[in-house]
Short mmCIF file of C-alpha atoms and ligand atoms in Angstrom, two decimals:
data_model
loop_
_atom_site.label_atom_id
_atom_site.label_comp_id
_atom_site.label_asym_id
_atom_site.label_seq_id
_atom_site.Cartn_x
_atom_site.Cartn_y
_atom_site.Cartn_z
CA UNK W 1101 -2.66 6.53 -67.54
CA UNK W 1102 -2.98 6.60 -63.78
CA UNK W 1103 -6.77 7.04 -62.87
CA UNK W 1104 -6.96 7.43 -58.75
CA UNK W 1105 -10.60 6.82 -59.26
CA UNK W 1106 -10.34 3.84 -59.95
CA UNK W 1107 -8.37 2.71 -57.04
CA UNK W 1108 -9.21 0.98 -54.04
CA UNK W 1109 -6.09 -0.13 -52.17
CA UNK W 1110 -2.56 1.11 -52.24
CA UNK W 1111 0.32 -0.97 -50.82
CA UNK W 1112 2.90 1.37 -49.24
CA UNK W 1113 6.35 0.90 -48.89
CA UNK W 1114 7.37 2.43 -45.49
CA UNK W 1115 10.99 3.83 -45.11
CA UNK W 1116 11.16 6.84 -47.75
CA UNK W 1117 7.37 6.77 -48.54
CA UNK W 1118 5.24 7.10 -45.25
CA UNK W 1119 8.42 7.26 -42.63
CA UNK W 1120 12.27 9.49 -43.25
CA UNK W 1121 14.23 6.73 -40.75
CA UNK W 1122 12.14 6.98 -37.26
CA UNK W 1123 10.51 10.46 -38.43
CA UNK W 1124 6.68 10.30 -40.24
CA UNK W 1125 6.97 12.12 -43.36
CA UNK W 1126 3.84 14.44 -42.77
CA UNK W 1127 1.30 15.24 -45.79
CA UNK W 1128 1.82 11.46 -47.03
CA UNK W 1129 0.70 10.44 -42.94
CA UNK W 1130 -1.99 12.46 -42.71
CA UNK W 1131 -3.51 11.18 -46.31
CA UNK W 1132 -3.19 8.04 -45.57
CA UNK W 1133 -5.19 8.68 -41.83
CA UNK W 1134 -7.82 10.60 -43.62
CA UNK W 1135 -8.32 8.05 -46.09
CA UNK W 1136 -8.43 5.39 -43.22
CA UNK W 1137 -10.65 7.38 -41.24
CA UNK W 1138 -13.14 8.40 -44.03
CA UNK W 1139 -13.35 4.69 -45.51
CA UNK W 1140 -11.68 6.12 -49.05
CA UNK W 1141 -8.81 3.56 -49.64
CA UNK W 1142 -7.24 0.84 -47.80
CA UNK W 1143 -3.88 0.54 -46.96
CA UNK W 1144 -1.37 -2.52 -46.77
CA UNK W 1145 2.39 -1.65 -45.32
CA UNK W 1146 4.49 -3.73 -46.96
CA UNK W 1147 8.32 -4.57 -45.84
CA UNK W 1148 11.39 -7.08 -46.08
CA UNK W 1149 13.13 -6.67 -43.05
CA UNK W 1150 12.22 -10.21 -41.50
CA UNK W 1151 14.66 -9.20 -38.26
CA UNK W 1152 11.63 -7.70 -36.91
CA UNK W 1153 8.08 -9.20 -36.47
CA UNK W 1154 5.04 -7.45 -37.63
CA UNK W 1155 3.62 -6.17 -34.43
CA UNK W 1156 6.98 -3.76 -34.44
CA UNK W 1157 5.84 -2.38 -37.37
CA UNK W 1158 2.46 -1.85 -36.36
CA UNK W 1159 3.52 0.18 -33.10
CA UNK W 1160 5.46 2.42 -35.53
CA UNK W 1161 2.71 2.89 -37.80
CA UNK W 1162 0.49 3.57 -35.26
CA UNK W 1163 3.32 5.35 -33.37
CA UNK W 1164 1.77 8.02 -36.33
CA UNK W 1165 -1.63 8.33 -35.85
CA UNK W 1166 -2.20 5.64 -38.42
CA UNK W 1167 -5.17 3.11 -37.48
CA UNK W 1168 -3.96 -0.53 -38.41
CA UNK W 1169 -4.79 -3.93 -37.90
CA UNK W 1170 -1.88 -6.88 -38.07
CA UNK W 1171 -3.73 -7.75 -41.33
CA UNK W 1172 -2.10 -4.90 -43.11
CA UNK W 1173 1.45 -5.60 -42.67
CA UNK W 1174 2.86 -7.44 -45.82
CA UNK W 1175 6.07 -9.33 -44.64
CA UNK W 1176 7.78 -12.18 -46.29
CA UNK W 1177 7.37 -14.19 -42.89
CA UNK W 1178 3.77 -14.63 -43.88
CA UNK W 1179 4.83 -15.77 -47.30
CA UNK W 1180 7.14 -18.20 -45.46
CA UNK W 1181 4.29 -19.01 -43.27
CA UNK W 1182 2.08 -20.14 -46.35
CA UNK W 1183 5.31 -21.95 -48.16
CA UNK W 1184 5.56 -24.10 -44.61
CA UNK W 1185 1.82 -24.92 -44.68
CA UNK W 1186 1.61 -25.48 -48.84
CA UNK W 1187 4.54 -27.93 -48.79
CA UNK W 1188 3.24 -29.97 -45.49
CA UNK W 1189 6.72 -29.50 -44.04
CA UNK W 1190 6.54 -30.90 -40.22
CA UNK W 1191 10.67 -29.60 -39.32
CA UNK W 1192 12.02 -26.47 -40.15
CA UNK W 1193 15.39 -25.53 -39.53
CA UNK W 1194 14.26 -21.67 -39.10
CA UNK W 1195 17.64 -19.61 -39.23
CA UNK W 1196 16.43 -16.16 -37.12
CA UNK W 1197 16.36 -14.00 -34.15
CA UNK W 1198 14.95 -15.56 -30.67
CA UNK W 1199 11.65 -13.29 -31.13
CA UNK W 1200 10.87 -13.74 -35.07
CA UNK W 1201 11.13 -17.88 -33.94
CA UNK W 1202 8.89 -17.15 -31.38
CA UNK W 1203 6.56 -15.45 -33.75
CA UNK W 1204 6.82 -18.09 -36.65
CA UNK W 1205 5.93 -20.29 -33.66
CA UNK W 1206 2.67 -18.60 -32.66
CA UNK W 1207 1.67 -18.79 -36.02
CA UNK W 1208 2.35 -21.89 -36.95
CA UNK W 1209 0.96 -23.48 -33.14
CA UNK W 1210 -2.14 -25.12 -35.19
CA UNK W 1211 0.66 -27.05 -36.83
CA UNK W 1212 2.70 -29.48 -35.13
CA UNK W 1213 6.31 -28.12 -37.00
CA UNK W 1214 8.97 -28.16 -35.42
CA UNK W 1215 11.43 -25.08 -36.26
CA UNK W 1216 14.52 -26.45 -34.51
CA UNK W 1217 17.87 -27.78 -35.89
CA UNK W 1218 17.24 -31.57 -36.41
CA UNK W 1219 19.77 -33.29 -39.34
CA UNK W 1220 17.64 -36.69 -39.17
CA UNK W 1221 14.43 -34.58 -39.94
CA UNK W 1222 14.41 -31.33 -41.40
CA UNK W 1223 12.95 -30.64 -44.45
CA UNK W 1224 13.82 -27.06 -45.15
CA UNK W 1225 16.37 -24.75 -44.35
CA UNK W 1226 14.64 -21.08 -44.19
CA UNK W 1227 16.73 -18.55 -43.66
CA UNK W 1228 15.51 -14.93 -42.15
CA UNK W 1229 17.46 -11.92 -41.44
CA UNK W 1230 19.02 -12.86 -38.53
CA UNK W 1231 20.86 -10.04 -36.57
CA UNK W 1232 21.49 -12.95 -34.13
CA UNK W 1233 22.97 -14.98 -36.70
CA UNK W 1234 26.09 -16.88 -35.13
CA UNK W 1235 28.81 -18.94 -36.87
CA UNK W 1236 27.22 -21.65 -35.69
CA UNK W 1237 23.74 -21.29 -37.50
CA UNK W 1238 25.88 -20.91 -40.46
CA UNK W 1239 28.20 -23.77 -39.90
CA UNK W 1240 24.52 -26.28 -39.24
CA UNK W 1241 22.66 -24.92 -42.40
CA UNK W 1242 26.12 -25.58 -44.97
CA UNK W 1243 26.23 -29.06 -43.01
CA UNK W 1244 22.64 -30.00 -43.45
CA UNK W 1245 23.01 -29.30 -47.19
CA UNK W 1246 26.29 -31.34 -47.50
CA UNK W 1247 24.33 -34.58 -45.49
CA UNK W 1248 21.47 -34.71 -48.38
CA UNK W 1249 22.29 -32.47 -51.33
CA UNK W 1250 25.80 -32.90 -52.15
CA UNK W 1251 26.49 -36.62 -53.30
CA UNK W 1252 29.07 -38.50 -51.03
CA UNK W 1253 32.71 -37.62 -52.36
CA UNK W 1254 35.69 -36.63 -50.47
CA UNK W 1255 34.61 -33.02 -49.66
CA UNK W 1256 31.46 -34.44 -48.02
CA UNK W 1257 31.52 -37.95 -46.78
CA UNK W 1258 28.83 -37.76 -44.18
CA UNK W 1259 25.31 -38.75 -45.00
CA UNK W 1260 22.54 -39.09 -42.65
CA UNK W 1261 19.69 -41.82 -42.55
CA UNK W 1262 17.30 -39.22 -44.13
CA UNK W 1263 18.21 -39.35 -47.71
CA UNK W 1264 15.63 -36.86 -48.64
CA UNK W 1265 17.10 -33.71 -50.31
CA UNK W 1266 16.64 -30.71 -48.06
CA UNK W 1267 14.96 -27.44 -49.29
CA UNK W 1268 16.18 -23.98 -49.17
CA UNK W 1269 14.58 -20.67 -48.77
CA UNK W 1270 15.27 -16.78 -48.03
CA UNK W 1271 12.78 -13.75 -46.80
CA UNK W 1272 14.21 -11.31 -49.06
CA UNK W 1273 16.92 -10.61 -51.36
CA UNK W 1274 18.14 -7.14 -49.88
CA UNK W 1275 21.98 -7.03 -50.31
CA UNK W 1276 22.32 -4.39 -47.35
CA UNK W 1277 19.90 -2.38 -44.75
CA UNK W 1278 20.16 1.35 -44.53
CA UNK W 1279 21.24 2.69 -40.90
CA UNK W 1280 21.74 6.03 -39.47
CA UNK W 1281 25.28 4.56 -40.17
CA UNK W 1282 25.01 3.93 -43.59
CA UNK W 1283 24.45 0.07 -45.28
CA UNK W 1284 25.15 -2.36 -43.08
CA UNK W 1285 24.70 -6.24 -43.93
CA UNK W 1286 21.16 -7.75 -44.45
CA UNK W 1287 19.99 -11.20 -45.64
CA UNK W 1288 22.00 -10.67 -49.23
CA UNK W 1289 25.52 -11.73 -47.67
CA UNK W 1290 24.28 -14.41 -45.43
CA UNK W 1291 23.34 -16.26 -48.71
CA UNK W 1292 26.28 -15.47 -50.11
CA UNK W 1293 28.24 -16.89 -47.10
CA UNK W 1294 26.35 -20.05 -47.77
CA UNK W 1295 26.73 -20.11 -51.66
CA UNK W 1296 30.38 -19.56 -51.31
CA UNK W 1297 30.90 -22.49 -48.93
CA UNK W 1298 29.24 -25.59 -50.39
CA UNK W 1299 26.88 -23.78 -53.58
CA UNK W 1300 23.74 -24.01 -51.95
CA UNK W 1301 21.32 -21.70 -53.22
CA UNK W 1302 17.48 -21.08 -52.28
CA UNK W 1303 14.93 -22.58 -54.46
CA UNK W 1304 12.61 -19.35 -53.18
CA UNK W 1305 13.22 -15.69 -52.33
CA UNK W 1306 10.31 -14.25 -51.26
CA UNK W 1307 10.07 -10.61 -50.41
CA UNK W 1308 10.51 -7.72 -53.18
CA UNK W 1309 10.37 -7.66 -55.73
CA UNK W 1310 8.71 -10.86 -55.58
CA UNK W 1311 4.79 -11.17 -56.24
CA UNK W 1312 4.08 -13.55 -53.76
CA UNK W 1313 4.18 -10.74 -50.74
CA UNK W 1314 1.05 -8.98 -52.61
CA UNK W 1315 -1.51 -12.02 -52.89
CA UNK W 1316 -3.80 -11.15 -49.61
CA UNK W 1317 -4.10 -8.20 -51.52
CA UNK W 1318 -4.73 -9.50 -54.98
CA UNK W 1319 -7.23 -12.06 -52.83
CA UNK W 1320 -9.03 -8.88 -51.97
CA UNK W 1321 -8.87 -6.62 -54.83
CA UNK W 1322 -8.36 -6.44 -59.01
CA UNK W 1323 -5.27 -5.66 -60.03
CA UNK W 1324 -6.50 -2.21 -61.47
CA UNK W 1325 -8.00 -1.73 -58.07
CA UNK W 1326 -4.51 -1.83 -56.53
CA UNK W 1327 -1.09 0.57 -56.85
CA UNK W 1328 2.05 -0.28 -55.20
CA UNK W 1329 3.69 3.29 -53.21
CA UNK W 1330 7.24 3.35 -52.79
CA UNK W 1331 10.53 5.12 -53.35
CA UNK W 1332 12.94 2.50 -54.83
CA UNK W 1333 12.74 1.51 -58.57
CA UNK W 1334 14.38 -1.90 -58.29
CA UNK W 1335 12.03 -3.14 -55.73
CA UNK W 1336 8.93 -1.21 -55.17
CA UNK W 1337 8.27 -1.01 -58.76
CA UNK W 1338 9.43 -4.36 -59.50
CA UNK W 1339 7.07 -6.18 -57.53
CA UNK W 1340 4.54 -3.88 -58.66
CA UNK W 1341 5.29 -4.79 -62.35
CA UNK W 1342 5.55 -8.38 -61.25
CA UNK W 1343 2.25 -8.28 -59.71
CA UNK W 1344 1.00 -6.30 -62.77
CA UNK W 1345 -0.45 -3.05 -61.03
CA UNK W 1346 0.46 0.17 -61.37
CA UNK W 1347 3.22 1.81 -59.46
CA UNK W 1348 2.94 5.24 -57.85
CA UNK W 1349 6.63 6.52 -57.21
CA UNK W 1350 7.37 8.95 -54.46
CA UNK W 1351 10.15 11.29 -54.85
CA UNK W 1352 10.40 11.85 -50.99
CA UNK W 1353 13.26 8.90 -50.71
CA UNK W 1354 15.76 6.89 -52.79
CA UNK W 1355 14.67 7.84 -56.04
CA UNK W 1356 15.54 11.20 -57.45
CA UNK W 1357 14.22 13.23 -60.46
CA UNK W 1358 17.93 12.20 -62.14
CA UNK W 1359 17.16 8.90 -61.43
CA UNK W 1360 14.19 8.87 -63.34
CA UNK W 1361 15.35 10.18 -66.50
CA UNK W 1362 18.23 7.88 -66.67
CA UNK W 1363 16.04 4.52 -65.89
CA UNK W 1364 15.35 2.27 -68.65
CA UNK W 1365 12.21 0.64 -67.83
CA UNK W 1366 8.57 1.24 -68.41
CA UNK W 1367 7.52 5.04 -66.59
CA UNK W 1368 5.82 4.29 -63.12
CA UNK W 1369 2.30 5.19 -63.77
CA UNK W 1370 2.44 8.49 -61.84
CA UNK W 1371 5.39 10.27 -60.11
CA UNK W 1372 4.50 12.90 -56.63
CA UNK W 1373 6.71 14.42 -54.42
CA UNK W 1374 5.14 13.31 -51.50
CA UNK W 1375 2.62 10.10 -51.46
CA UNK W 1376 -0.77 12.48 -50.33
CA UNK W 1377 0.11 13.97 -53.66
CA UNK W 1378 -1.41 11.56 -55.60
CA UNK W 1379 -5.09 12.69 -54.36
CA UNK W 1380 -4.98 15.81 -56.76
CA UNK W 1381 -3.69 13.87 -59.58
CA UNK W 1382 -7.91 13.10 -60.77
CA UNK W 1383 -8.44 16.73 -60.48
MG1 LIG G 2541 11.55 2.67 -49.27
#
């Protein structure tokens, strides 16, 4: 049973909950600003689209009205941030756009990693989605893997000097991106590109429905403190089941009434039109 009262944070998914493509989707904005502005909740935004750095999405949250702080934007490149910094890696081969490197760099400047192509020294292959992504990227990462995880044979004679195996991560999982245009490719078939060529597969995917995205928040709050918002079953309520909170669905995107009755899972714990709905749901 869903009890509003006794929440403190909600973690909103953006596109189909708070936003309709570039367009706020009004009541649900205008709850979460009072909220802000009277102290009631607080709010984390959380995405996968690692083709765009965090401070993007806070100029289109606060493109709304919205107040925000870059400490409420969930993205998997913090998650990749922390996996860097856990494991002590010192040479990244960082597969992404010119400005996501450039952020991963700022935030990783106390560090001395390096996030360029090096086959002697890399450590880890992480791979972002990269809507500058060239052959050659491509071509470097399926290389790497051959030098130090594929035994020598015929196929793949080369080895390097470094004969430490070389790790392999990804964001996200998302198979495609929605566009004004329809799905176009995301993350999904750049591993697939990989896995097809040599077999290499990530030992992580971070992102939803992944858990690991929600631990500031779990840092800050119980678990029965926290719901997840969001329009998509398969991710928004995954990584809310994953994370063990509750899951507020919002019928104002992806997800339709039809949907709903045909999905075999557990219920989400309450189901609104609009996200601003969930207010009167104590009353
Ligand atoms: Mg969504």
């Amino acid at each position: 049973m869903f009890d509003i009262a006794k929440k403190k944070a909600f973690v909103c998914d953006l596109d189909g909950t708070l936003f309709m493509g570039p367009n706020p989707i009004k009541p649900a904005v205008d709850f979460v600003i009072e909220s802000t502005n009277s102290g009631r909740f607080k709010f984390f935004y959380l995405t996968n689209n690692t083709s765009k750095c965090p401070e993007e999405y806070m100029k289109k949250i606060a493109g709304a009205a919205i107040p925000v702080t870059p400490a409420q934007i969930l993205t998997p490149l913090i998650t990749l941030e922390s996996y860097i910094r856990e494991k002590g890696y010192r040479s990244v081969y960082l597969i992404a756009s010119e400005k996501v490197k450039a952020h991963m760099a700022e935030r990783l400047a106390d560090t001395e990693v390096s996030l360029d192509y090096d086959p002697e020294a890399n450590e880890l292959i992480a791979l972002t989605y990269d809507r500058e992504l060239t052959y050659d990227k491509l071509a470097k990462a399926t290389s790497l893997w051959n030098m130090r995880n594929v035994p020598p044979n015929a196929m793949c004679p080369i080895r390097t000097a470094n004969q430490e195996p070389v790790d392999f991560v990804a964001t996200h999982p998302d198979m495609c991106c929605p566009s004004e245009r329809g799905p176009i490719p995301d993350i999904g078939g750049m591993m697939k590109f990989l896995e097809l060529t040599n077999g290499m597969k990530p030992s992580h995917v971070f992102g939803k429905p992944s858990p690991t995205l929600l631990a500031p928040v779990l840092d800050e709050f119980r678990p029965e403190e926290i719901a997840v918002v969001g329009d998509r079953l398969y991710t928004d309520k995954a990584i809310a089941d994953n994370a063990g909170v509750d899951f507020v669905c919002v019928l104002s995107g992806e997800t339709t009434p039809e949907d709903l009755a045909k999905y075999k899972g557990t219920p989400p714990a309450i189901v609104v039109d609009t996200f601003d709905l969930v207010a009167a749901s104590g009353r």
